Tab-separated table of C-alpha atoms and ligand atoms in Angstrom:
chain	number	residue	atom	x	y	z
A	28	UNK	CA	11.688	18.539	-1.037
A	29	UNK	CA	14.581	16.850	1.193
A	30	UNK	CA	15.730	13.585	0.332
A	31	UNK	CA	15.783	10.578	2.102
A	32	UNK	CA	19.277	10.982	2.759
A	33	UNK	CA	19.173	13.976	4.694
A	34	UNK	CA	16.180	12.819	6.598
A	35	UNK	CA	18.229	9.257	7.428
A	36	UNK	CA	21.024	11.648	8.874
A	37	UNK	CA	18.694	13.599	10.568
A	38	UNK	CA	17.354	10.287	12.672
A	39	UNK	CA	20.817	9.492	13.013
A	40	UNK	CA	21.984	12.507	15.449
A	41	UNK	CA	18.940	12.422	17.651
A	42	UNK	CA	17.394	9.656	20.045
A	43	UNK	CA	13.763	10.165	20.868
A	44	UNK	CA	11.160	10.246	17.991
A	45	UNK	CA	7.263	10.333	18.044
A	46	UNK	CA	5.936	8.405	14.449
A	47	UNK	CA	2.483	9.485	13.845
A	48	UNK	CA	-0.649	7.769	11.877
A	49	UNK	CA	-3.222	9.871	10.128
A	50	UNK	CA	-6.333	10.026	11.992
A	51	UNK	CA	-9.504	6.807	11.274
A	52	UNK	CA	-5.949	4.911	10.369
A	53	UNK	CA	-5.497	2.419	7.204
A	54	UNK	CA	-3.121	-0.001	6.752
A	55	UNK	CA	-0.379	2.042	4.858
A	56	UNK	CA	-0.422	4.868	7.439
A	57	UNK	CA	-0.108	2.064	10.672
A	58	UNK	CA	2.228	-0.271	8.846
A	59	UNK	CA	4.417	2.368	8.084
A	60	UNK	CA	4.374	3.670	11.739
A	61	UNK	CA	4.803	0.917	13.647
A	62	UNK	CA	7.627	-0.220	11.362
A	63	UNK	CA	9.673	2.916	11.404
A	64	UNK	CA	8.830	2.950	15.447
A	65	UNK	CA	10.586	-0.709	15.572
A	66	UNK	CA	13.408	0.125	13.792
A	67	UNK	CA	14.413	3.143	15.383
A	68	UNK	CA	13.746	1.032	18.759
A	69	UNK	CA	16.126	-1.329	17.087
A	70	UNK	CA	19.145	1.375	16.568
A	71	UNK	CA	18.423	1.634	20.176
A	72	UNK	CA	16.487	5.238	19.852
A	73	UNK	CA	12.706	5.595	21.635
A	74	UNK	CA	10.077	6.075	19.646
A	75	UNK	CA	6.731	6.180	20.129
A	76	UNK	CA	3.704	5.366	17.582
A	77	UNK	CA	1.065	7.253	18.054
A	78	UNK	CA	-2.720	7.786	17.137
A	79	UNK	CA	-5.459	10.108	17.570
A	80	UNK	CA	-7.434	6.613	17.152
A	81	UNK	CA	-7.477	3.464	18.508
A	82	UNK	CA	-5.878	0.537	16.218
A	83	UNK	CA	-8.748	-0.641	14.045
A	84	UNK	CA	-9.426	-4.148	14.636
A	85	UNK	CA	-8.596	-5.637	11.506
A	86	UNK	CA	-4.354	-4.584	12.119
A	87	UNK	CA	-4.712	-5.440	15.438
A	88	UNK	CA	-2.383	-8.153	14.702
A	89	UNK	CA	0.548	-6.032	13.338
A	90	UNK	CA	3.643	-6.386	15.486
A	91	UNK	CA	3.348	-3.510	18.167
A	92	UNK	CA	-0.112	-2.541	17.230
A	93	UNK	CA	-0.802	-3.078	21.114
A	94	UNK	CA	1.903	-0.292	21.963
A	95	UNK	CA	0.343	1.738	19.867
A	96	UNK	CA	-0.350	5.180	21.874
A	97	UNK	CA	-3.406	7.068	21.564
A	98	UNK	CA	-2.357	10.902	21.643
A	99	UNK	CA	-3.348	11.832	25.535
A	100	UNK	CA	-0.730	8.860	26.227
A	101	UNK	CA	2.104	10.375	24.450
A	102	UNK	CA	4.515	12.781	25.570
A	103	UNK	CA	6.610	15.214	23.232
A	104	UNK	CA	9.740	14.037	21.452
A	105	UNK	CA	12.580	16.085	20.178
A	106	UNK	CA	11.797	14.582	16.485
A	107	UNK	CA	8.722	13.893	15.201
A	108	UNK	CA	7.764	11.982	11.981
A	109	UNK	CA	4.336	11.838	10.029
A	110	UNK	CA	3.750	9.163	8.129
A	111	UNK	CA	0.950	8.824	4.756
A	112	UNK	CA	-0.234	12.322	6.149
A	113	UNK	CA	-1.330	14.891	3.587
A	114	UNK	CA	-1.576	17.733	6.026
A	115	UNK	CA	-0.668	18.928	9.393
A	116	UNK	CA	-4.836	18.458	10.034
A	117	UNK	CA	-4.498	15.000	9.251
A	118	UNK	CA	-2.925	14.063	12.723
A	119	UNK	CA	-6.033	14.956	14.385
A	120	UNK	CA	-5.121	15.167	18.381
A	121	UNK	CA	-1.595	14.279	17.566
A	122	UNK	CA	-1.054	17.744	15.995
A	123	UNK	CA	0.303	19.339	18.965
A	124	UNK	CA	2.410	16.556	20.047
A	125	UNK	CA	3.936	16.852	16.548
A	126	UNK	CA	3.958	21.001	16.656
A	127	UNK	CA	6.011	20.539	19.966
A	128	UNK	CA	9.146	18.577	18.428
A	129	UNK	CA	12.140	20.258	17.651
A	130	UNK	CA	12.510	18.803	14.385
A	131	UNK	CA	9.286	17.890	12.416
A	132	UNK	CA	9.680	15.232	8.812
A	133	UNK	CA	6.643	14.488	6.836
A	134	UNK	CA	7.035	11.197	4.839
A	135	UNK	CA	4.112	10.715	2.137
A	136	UNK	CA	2.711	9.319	-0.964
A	137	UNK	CA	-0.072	11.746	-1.852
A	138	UNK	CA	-0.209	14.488	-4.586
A	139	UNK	CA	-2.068	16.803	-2.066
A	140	UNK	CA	0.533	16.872	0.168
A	141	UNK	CA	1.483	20.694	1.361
A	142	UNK	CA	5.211	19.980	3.040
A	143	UNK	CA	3.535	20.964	6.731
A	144	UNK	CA	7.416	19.968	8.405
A	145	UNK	CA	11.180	21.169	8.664
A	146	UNK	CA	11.876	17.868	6.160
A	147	UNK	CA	9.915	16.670	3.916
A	148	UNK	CA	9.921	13.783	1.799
A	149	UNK	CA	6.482	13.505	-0.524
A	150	UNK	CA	6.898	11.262	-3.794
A	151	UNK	CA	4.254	9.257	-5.778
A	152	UNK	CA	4.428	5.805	-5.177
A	153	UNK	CA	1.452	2.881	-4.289
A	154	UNK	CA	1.885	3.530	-0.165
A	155	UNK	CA	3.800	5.183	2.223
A	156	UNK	CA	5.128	1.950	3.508
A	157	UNK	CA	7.363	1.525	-0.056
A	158	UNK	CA	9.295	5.131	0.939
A	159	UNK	CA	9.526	3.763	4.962
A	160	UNK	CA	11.574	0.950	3.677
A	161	UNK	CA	13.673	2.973	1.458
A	162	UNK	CA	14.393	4.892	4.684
A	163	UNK	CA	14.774	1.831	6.522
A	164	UNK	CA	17.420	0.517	4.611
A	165	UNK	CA	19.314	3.774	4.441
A	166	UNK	CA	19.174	3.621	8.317
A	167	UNK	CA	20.513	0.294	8.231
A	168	UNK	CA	18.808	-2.326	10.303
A	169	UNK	CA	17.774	-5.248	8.522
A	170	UNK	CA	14.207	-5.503	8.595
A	171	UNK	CA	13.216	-7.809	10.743
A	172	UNK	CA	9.683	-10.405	9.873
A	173	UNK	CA	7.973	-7.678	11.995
A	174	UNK	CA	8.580	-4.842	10.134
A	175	UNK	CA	8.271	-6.734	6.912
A	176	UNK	CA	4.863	-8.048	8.025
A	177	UNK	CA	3.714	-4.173	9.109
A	178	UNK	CA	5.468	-2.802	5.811
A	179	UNK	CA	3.844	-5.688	3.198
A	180	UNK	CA	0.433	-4.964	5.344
A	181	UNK	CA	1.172	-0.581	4.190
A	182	UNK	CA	1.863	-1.613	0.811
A	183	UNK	CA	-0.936	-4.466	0.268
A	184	UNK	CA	-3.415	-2.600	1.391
A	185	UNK	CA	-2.769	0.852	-0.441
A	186	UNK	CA	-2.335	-0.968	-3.563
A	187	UNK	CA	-5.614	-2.753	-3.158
A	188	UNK	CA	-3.662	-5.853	-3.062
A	189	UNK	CA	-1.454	-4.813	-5.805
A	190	UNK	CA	-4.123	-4.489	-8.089
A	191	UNK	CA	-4.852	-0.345	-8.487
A	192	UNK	CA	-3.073	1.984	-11.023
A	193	UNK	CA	-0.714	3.164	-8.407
A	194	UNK	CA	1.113	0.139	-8.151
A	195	UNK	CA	4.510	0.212	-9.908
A	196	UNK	CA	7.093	-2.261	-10.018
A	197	UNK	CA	8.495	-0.605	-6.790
A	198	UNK	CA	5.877	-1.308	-5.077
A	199	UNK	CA	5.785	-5.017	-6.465
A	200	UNK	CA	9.667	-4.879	-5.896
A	201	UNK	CA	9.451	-3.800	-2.343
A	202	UNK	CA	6.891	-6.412	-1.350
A	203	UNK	CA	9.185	-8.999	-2.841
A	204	UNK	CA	11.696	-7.723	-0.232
A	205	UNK	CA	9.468	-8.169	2.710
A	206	UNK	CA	8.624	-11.786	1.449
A	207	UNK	CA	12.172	-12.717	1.615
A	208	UNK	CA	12.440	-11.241	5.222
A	209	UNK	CA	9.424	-12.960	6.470
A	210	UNK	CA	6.415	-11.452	5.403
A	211	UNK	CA	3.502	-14.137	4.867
A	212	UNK	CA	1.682	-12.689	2.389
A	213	UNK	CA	-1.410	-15.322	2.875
A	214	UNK	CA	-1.415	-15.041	6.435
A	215	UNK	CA	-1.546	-10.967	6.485
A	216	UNK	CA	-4.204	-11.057	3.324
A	217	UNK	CA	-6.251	-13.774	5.367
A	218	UNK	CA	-5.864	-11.435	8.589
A	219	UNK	CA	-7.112	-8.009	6.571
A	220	UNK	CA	-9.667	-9.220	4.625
A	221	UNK	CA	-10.614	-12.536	5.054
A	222	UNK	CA	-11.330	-12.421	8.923
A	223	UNK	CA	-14.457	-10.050	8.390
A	224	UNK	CA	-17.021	-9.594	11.595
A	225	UNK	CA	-20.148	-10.244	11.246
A	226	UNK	CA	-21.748	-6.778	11.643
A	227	UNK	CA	-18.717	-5.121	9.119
A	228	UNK	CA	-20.675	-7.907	6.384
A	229	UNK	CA	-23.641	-7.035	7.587
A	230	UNK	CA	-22.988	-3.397	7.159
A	231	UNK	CA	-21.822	-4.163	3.122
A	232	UNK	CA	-25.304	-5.589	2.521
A	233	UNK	CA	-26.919	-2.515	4.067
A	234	UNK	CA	-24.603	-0.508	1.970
A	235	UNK	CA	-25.455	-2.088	-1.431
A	236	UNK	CA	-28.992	-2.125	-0.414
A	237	UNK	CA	-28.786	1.432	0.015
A	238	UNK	CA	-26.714	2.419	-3.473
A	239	UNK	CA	-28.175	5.070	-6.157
A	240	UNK	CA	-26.753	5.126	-9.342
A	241	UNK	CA	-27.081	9.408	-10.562
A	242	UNK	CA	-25.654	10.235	-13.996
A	243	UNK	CA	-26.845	7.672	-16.092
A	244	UNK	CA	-24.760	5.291	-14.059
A	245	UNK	CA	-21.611	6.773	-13.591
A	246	UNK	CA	-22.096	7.736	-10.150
A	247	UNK	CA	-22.947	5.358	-7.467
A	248	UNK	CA	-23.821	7.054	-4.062
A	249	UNK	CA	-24.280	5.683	-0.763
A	250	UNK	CA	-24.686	7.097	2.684
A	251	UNK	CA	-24.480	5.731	6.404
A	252	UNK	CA	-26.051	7.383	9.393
A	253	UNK	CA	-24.511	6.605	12.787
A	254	UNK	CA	-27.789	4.914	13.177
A	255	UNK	CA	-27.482	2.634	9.985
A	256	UNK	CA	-23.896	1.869	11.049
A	257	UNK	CA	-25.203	0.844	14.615
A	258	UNK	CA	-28.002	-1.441	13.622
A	259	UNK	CA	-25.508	-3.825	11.784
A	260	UNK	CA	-24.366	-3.929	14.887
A	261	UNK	CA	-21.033	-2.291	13.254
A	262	UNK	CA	-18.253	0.037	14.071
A	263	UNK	CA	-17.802	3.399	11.914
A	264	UNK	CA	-14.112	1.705	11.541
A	265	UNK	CA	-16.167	-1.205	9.503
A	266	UNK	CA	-17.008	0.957	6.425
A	267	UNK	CA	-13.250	0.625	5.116
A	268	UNK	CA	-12.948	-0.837	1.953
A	269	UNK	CA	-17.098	-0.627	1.215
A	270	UNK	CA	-16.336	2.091	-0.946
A	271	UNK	CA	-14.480	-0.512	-3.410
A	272	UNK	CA	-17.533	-1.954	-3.964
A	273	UNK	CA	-19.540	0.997	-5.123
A	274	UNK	CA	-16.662	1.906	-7.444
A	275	UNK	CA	-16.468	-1.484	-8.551
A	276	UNK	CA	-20.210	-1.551	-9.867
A	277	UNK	CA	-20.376	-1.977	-13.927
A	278	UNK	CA	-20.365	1.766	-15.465
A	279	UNK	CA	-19.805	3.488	-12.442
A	280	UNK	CA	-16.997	6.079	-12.615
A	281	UNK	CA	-17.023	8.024	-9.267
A	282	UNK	CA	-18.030	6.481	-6.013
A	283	UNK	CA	-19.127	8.204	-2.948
A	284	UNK	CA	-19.511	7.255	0.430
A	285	UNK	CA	-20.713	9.335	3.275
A	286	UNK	CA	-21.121	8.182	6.571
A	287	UNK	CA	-21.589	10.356	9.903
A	288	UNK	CA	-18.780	10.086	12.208
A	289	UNK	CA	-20.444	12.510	14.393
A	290	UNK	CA	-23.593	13.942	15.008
A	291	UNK	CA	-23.699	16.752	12.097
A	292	UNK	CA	-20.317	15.455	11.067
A	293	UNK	CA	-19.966	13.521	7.449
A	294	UNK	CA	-16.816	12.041	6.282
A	295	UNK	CA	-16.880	11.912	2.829
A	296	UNK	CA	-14.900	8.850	0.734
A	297	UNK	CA	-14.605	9.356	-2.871
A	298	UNK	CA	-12.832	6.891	-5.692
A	299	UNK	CA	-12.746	7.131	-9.078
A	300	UNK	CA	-12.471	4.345	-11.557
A	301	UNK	CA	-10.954	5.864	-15.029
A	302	UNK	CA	-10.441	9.074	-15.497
A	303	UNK	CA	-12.219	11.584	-12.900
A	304	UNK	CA	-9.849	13.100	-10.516
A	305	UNK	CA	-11.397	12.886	-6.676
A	306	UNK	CA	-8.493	14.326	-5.358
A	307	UNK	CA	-9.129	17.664	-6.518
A	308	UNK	CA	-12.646	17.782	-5.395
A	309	UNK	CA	-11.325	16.539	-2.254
A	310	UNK	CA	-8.877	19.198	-2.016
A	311	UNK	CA	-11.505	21.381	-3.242
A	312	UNK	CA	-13.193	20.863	0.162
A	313	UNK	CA	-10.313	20.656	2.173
A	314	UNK	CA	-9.373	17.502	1.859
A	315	UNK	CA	-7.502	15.880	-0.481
A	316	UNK	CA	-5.785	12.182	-1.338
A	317	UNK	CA	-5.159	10.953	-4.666
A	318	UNK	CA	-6.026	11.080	-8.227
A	319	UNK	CA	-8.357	7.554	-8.177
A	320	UNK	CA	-9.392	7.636	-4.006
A	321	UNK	CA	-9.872	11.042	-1.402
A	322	UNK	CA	-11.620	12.215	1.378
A	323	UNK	CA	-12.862	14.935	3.094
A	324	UNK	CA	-15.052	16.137	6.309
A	325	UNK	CA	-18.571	18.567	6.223
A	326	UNK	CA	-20.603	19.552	8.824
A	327	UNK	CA	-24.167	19.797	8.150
A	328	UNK	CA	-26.789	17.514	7.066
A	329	UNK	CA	-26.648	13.871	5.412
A	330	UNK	CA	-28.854	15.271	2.719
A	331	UNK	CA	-26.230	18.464	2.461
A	332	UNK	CA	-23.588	16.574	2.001
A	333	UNK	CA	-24.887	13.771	-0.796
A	334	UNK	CA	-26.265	17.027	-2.567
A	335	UNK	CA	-22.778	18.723	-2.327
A	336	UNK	CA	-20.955	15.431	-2.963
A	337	UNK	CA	-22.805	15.003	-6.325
A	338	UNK	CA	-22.436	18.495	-7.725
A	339	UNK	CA	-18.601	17.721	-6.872
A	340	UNK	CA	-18.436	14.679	-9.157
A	341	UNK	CA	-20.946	15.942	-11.802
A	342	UNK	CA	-17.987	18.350	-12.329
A	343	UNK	CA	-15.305	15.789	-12.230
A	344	UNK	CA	-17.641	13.532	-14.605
A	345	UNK	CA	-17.169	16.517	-17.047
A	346	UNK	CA	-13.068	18.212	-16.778
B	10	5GP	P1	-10.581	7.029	2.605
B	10	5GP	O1	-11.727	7.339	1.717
B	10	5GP	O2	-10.205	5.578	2.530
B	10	5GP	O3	-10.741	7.521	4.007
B	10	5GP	O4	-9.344	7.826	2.034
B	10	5GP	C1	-8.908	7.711	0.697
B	10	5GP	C2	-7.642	8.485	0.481
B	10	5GP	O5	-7.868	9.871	0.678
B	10	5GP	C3	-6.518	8.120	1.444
B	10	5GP	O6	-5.306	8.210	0.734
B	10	5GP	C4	-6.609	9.167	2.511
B	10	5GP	O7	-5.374	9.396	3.107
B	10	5GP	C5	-7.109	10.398	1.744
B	10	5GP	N1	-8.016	11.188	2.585
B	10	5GP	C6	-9.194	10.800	3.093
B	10	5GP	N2	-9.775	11.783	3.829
B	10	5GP	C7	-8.923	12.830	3.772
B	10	5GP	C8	-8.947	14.160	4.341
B	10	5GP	O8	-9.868	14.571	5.046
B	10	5GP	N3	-7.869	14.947	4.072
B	10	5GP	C9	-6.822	14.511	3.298
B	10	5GP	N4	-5.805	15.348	3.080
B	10	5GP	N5	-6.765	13.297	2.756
B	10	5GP	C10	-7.798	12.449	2.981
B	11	MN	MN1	-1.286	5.742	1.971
């Protein structure tokens, strides 16, 4: 583990950084991008955010979201810097771009995380976006309201709006922070959640429609063909947060949610409400995440991977 001192004195000999987001980016991982990007832009570096995806609608409005480069529009950089990535795989097409730099730092907030670059700073905390201003600050710019609107947006939206178990008074601490340089916290709430198009609600009631209980209740399982996702007249990107709702169903412990990002591809989203640990059943299937929320990818068939999903958390129902 380095610290965030050396990793601070790293950015400080060289000029030209790449910052990438995790692949189907959330707010934490393109908050904490674009608000590392503007700062190093600010100590007069270059720096380019980058993406194996486009910018999901809903943070279109973060500051610089539009500069945003997909990874075919990005060159190499002599530093690179992932940010809320587990593992190398996470960057998707931005791998090589990130493989090419001469230096490579991995900044993170999740358990699963292997320490895939030359420096690498990986510590439990409710986002990614609370250890980017910790850097930040060591690097000395004051953050501006931009990068205390992208940063509150990381940290808001990993915490679940400051309500999960990973929230800690840093986290709470840190948003202060941002308030007091300009982050409206009603404004970037309203813009995140509250602004919802019409197929993404459409796609929640086809969701919920959809939801088995197995286990007496404690697991709630839903699944979303391409098909489903297109007939709400939805984007795959629309399933964030949907999960919340399984998970949030009375007596339910672990949630699943599979949806097929491409044709014999399933992306599975688990979360877990007490005590069951998704992360390791994530990791299990080369994945991984967290403790309470995780992912991973299977090819196959739907029905292949709800049957493998629930043998998974019949397990985790029982360690
Ligand atoms: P989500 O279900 O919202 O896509 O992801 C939940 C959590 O698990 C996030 O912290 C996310 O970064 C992590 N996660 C999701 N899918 C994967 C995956 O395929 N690999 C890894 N390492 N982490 C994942
Ligand atoms: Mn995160």
């Amino acid at each position: 583990m380095d610290s965030l001192g050396a990793i601070a004195e790293l950015i400080n000999q060289n000029d030209d950084f790449l910052v990438a987001a995790h692949v189907s980016p959330d707010g934490d991982t393109l908050g904490s991008a674009l608000a590392l990007a503007r700062a190093l832009a600010r100590l007069g570096k270059r720096a380019q955010a980058v993406c194996e995806d486009a910018v999901p609608h809903i943070y279109e409005f973060l500051p610089g979201a539009a500069d945003m480069l997909r990874s075919e529009n990005a060159r190499p950089a002599r530093v690179a810097v992932a940010v809320d990535c587990a593992d190398a795989q996470r960057l998707g097409s931005a791998l090589p771009l990130f493989r090419a730099a001469e230096k490579t730092i991995n900044i993170d907030h999740h358990e699963t995380n292997n320490a895939y670059a030359d420096y690498n700073f990986v510590e439990k905390a409710g986002a990614t976006g609370e250890h980017v201003l910790r850097l930040i600050n060591l690097l000395g710019p004051e953050p501006d309201a931009d990068m205390a609107t992208c940063l509150y947006a990381a940290i808001m939206s990993d915490t679940g709006s400051f309500a999960y178990s990973s929230t800690t008074p840093d986290s709470l601490r840190a948003a202060a922070m941002l308030v007091e340089r300009g982050a409206d916290p009603a404004r970037i709430n309203r813009r995140i959640y509250r602004t919802i198009p019409f197929g993404k609600q459409k796609l929640l009631g086809a969701t919920l429609t959809g939801l088995a209980l197995h286990e007496n209740g404690r697991i709630g399982l839903a699944c979303l063909s391409a098909a489903d996702i297109a007939s709400c007249g939805a984007l795959e990107e629309d399933t964030e947060g949907i999960i919340d709702h399984i998970r949030d169903v009375e007596g339910v412990e672990v949630a699943i949610l599979i949806r097929e990002s491409a044709s014999g591809v399933f992306k599975v989203s688990l979360r877990s409400k007490h005590f069951a640990d998704v992360g390791g059943i994530a990791a299990s299937m080369g994945g991984g995440g967290h403790k309470r929320a995780a992912g991973y990818t299977v090819l196959g068939s739907m029905e292949e991977a709800a049957s493998g999903a629930l043998t998974l958390a019949r397990e985790a129902l029982r360690a």
